[in-house]
Coordinates of C-alpha atoms in Angstrom, one line a residue:
Chain A
X1 CA 0.0 0.0 0.0
X2 CA 1.1 3.5 -0.6
X3 CA 2.4 5.4 2.3
X4 CA 4.4 8.5 3.2
X5 CA 6.8 8.7 6.2
X6 CA 8.1 11.9 7.7
X7 CA 10.5 10.6 10.3
X8 CA 11.0 13.9 12.1
X9 CA 8.1 15.1 14.2
X10 CA 9.8 18.2 15.4
X11 CA 12.8 20.1 14.1
X12 CA 14.4 23.2 15.6
X13 CA 16.9 25.4 13.6
X14 CA 18.3 28.8 14.1
X15 CA 17.4 31.6 11.8
X16 CA 19.8 31.7 8.9
X17 CA 20.7 28.1 9.2
X18 CA 20.0 25.6 6.4
X19 CA 17.1 23.2 6.6
X20 CA 16.3 19.7 5.4
X21 CA 13.0 18.0 6.1
X22 CA 12.8 14.3 5.2
X23 CA 10.1 12.5 3.3
X24 CA 10.1 8.8 2.3
X25 CA 7.4 7.3 0.3
X26 CA 6.2 3.9 -0.7
X27 CA 4.6 3.7 -4.1
X28 CA 4.7 1.1 -6.9
X29 CA 4.7 3.4 -9.8
X30 CA 6.2 6.8 -10.6
X31 CA 4.9 9.0 -7.9
X32 CA 3.5 12.5 -7.9
X33 CA 4.9 14.2 -4.9
X34 CA 3.9 17.4 -3.1
X35 CA 5.1 19.5 -0.1
X36 CA 2.6 21.7 1.7
X37 CA 3.1 24.1 4.6
X38 CA 0.5 24.9 7.3
X39 CA 0.7 27.8 9.6
X40 CA -1.1 27.4 12.9
X41 CA -4.9 27.3 12.5
X42 CA -4.6 27.7 8.8
X43 CA -5.2 25.6 5.7
X44 CA -2.4 24.1 3.7
X45 CA -0.4 26.0 1.1
X46 CA 1.4 24.3 -1.7
X47 CA 5.1 24.8 -1.7
X48 CA 6.1 22.6 -4.6
X49 CA 5.3 19.5 -6.6
X50 CA 7.1 16.8 -8.6
X51 CA 5.5 15.0 -11.5
X52 CA 8.4 14.1 -13.8
X53 CA 11.5 15.5 -15.4
X54 CA 14.2 17.3 -13.5
X55 CA 14.5 15.7 -10.1
X56 CA 15.3 19.0 -8.4
X57 CA 12.2 21.1 -8.0
X58 CA 12.0 24.7 -7.1
X59 CA 9.1 26.1 -5.1
X60 CA 7.8 29.2 -3.4
X61 CA 9.5 31.0 -0.5
X62 CA 12.9 29.8 -1.5
X63 CA 12.2 26.1 -0.9
X64 CA 13.4 23.2 -3.1
X65 CA 13.0 19.5 -3.1
X66 CA 14.9 16.7 -4.7
X67 CA 13.3 13.5 -5.8
X68 CA 15.6 10.4 -5.4
X69 CA 14.0 7.3 -6.8
X70 CA 16.7 5.0 -5.5
X71 CA 16.1 6.2 -2.0
X72 CA 12.3 6.7 -2.3
X73 CA 12.8 10.1 -0.9
X74 CA 11.6 13.6 -1.6
X75 CA 13.4 15.8 0.9
X76 CA 12.6 19.5 1.3
X77 CA 15.4 22.0 1.6
X78 CA 16.0 25.7 2.2
X79 CA 19.5 27.2 2.4
X80 CA 18.7 29.9 4.9
X81 CA 15.6 29.7 7.2
X82 CA 13.6 32.8 8.1
X83 CA 11.6 33.1 11.3
X84 CA 8.4 33.2 9.2
X85 CA 9.1 29.6 8.1
X86 CA 8.1 28.3 11.5
X87 CA 5.1 26.1 10.6
X88 CA 4.1 22.5 10.0
X89 CA 5.2 20.8 6.8
X90 CA 3.5 17.9 5.1
X91 CA 4.7 15.7 2.3
X92 CA 2.1 13.9 0.2
X93 CA 2.0 11.3 -2.6
X94 CA -0.9 11.1 -5.0
X95 CA -2.8 7.9 -5.9
X96 CA -5.5 8.7 -8.5
X97 CA -7.6 11.4 -6.8
X98 CA -6.3 10.6 -3.3
X99 CA -3.5 12.3 -1.5
X100 CA -1.7 10.3 1.1
X101 CA -0.1 12.6 3.6
X102 CA 2.7 12.1 6.0
X103 CA 2.1 13.0 9.6
X104 CA 3.9 16.3 9.3
X105 CA 7.1 17.9 10.6
X106 CA 6.8 20.9 12.9
X107 CA 9.5 23.4 12.4
X108 CA 10.6 25.8 15.1
X109 CA 12.9 28.7 14.3
X110 CA 15.1 30.2 16.9
X111 CA 16.0 33.9 16.7
Chain B
X1 CA -8.6 33.3 -9.7
X2 CA -10.0 30.5 -7.7
X3 CA -10.8 30.8 -4.0
X4 CA -12.2 28.3 -1.5
X5 CA -14.2 29.2 1.5
X6 CA -15.1 27.3 4.6
X7 CA -17.5 28.2 7.4
X8 CA -17.7 28.4 10.2
X9 CA -14.1 28.9 11.1
X10 CA -14.6 27.6 14.7
X11 CA -17.4 25.6 16.2
X12 CA -18.0 24.2 19.6
X13 CA -20.8 21.6 19.8
X14 CA -22.2 19.2 22.5
X15 CA -22.0 15.5 22.1
X16 CA -25.1 14.2 20.3
X17 CA -25.8 17.5 18.4
X18 CA -25.9 17.7 14.6
X19 CA -23.2 19.2 12.4
X20 CA -23.1 21.0 9.2
X21 CA -19.9 22.4 7.7
X22 CA -19.9 24.1 4.4
X23 CA -17.3 24.5 1.7
X24 CA -17.7 26.6 -1.5
X25 CA -15.3 27.2 -4.4
X26 CA -15.3 30.2 -6.7
X27 CA -13.6 30.7 -10.0
X28 CA -13.7 27.2 -11.4
X29 CA -16.3 24.7 -12.7
X30 CA -16.8 21.1 -12.0
X31 CA -13.9 20.7 -9.5
X32 CA -13.1 17.6 -7.6
X33 CA -13.9 18.3 -3.9
X34 CA -12.5 16.7 -0.8
X35 CA -13.0 16.7 3.0
X36 CA -10.1 15.9 5.3
X37 CA -9.8 15.7 9.0
X38 CA -6.7 16.6 10.8
X39 CA -6.3 15.3 14.3
X40 CA -3.3 16.4 16.5
X41 CA -0.2 14.5 15.6
X42 CA -1.9 12.3 13.0
X43 CA -1.6 14.2 9.8
X44 CA -4.5 14.5 7.4
X45 CA -7.1 11.8 6.8
X46 CA -9.2 11.9 3.7
X47 CA -12.9 11.5 4.6
X48 CA -14.8 12.1 1.4
X49 CA -14.2 13.1 -2.1
X50 CA -16.6 14.1 -4.9
X51 CA -16.1 14.2 -8.7
X52 CA -19.5 15.7 -9.4
X53 CA -22.9 16.8 -8.1
X54 CA -24.4 14.0 -6.0
X55 CA -21.3 11.8 -6.4
X56 CA -19.7 11.1 -3.0
X57 CA -17.0 8.5 -2.2
X58 CA -16.3 7.7 1.4
X59 CA -12.9 6.7 2.5
X60 CA -13.4 5.6 6.0
X61 CA -16.5 4.4 7.9
X62 CA -17.5 7.0 10.4
X63 CA -20.2 9.1 12.0
X64 CA -20.0 11.7 9.2
X65 CA -21.6 12.1 5.8
X66 CA -21.0 14.4 2.9
X67 CA -23.2 15.9 0.2
X68 CA -22.7 18.0 -2.9
X69 CA -25.9 19.7 -3.7
X70 CA -24.3 22.1 -6.2
X71 CA -21.3 22.0 -8.4
X72 CA -19.1 24.2 -6.2
X73 CA -20.6 23.4 -2.8
X74 CA -19.6 20.6 -0.5
X75 CA -21.2 19.9 2.9
X76 CA -20.0 17.7 5.7
X77 CA -22.7 16.6 8.1
X78 CA -23.4 14.5 11.1
X79 CA -26.7 13.6 12.8
X80 CA -25.1 13.0 16.2
X81 CA -21.6 14.2 17.1
X82 CA -19.2 12.1 19.1
X83 CA -16.2 13.3 21.1
X84 CA -13.9 11.7 18.6
X85 CA -15.3 13.9 15.9
X86 CA -13.3 16.8 17.3
X87 CA -10.5 18.1 15.0
X88 CA -9.6 20.4 12.3
X89 CA -11.6 19.9 9.1
X90 CA -10.2 21.0 5.8
X91 CA -11.9 21.2 2.4
X92 CA -9.9 21.1 -0.8
X93 CA -10.5 21.3 -4.5
X94 CA -8.6 20.2 -7.5
X95 CA -9.0 20.4 -11.3
X96 CA -10.3 17.5 -13.3
X97 CA -7.7 17.1 -16.0
X98 CA -7.7 13.4 -15.2
X99 CA -4.1 13.3 -14.2
X100 CA -3.0 11.9 -11.0
X101 CA -1.1 15.0 -10.3
X102 CA -4.0 17.5 -10.1
X103 CA -2.9 19.8 -7.4
X104 CA -5.2 20.1 -4.4
X105 CA -5.9 23.6 -3.0
X106 CA -7.0 23.8 0.6
X107 CA -9.5 26.0 2.4
X108 CA -8.8 27.8 5.7
X109 CA -10.3 25.0 7.7
X110 CA -12.9 24.6 10.5
X111 CA -11.9 23.9 14.1
X112 CA -14.5 21.6 15.6
X113 CA -14.6 20.9 19.3
X114 CA -17.1 18.4 20.7
X115 CA -17.7 18.7 24.4

């Protein structure tokens, strides 16, 4: 069955430091992969998505993600974190109409 | 541009009371519509999705039901709420190009507390 794992429940980084959020998926075919961000009490905002082609995907707010088929991973990165990046981040894989979400990683940014 | 609305934003209801949450989409036609529930520490769980008026698919057996009376309106209901129905409810829409990668766009959510 398809699944998404985000192994880090909480991550804390200092402002200006680099960030990597991990996402591993289980899917039999070529996956469609997404990263969303959720601020407290808000809906989800799409950061970026991967369908095919270039395995390094650029998104909004300076985020990027790299699809690695050999590792079944789609990790999210940002070279320099801003305090406003504090939020919860969700990775998702699509199966037909259905998104399968990971349990999320909550990011805390220290000033 | 497309926008998605949910109301109410916050709701506190007693156990056993009915529920009706509404979601509407503007700026698009014939969208796919989705209801998710987000419980603390458990990510998002797909509850229902709809590919057209009157067409509802349920993902998990539960105390809730969904309806789509109009093309861009999606309603989540319950006849009698349970404590376990508490959570953050998100509505989403996507296009219908038929590709598995149709991006889903989320509404602002409704925080439901059942006491």
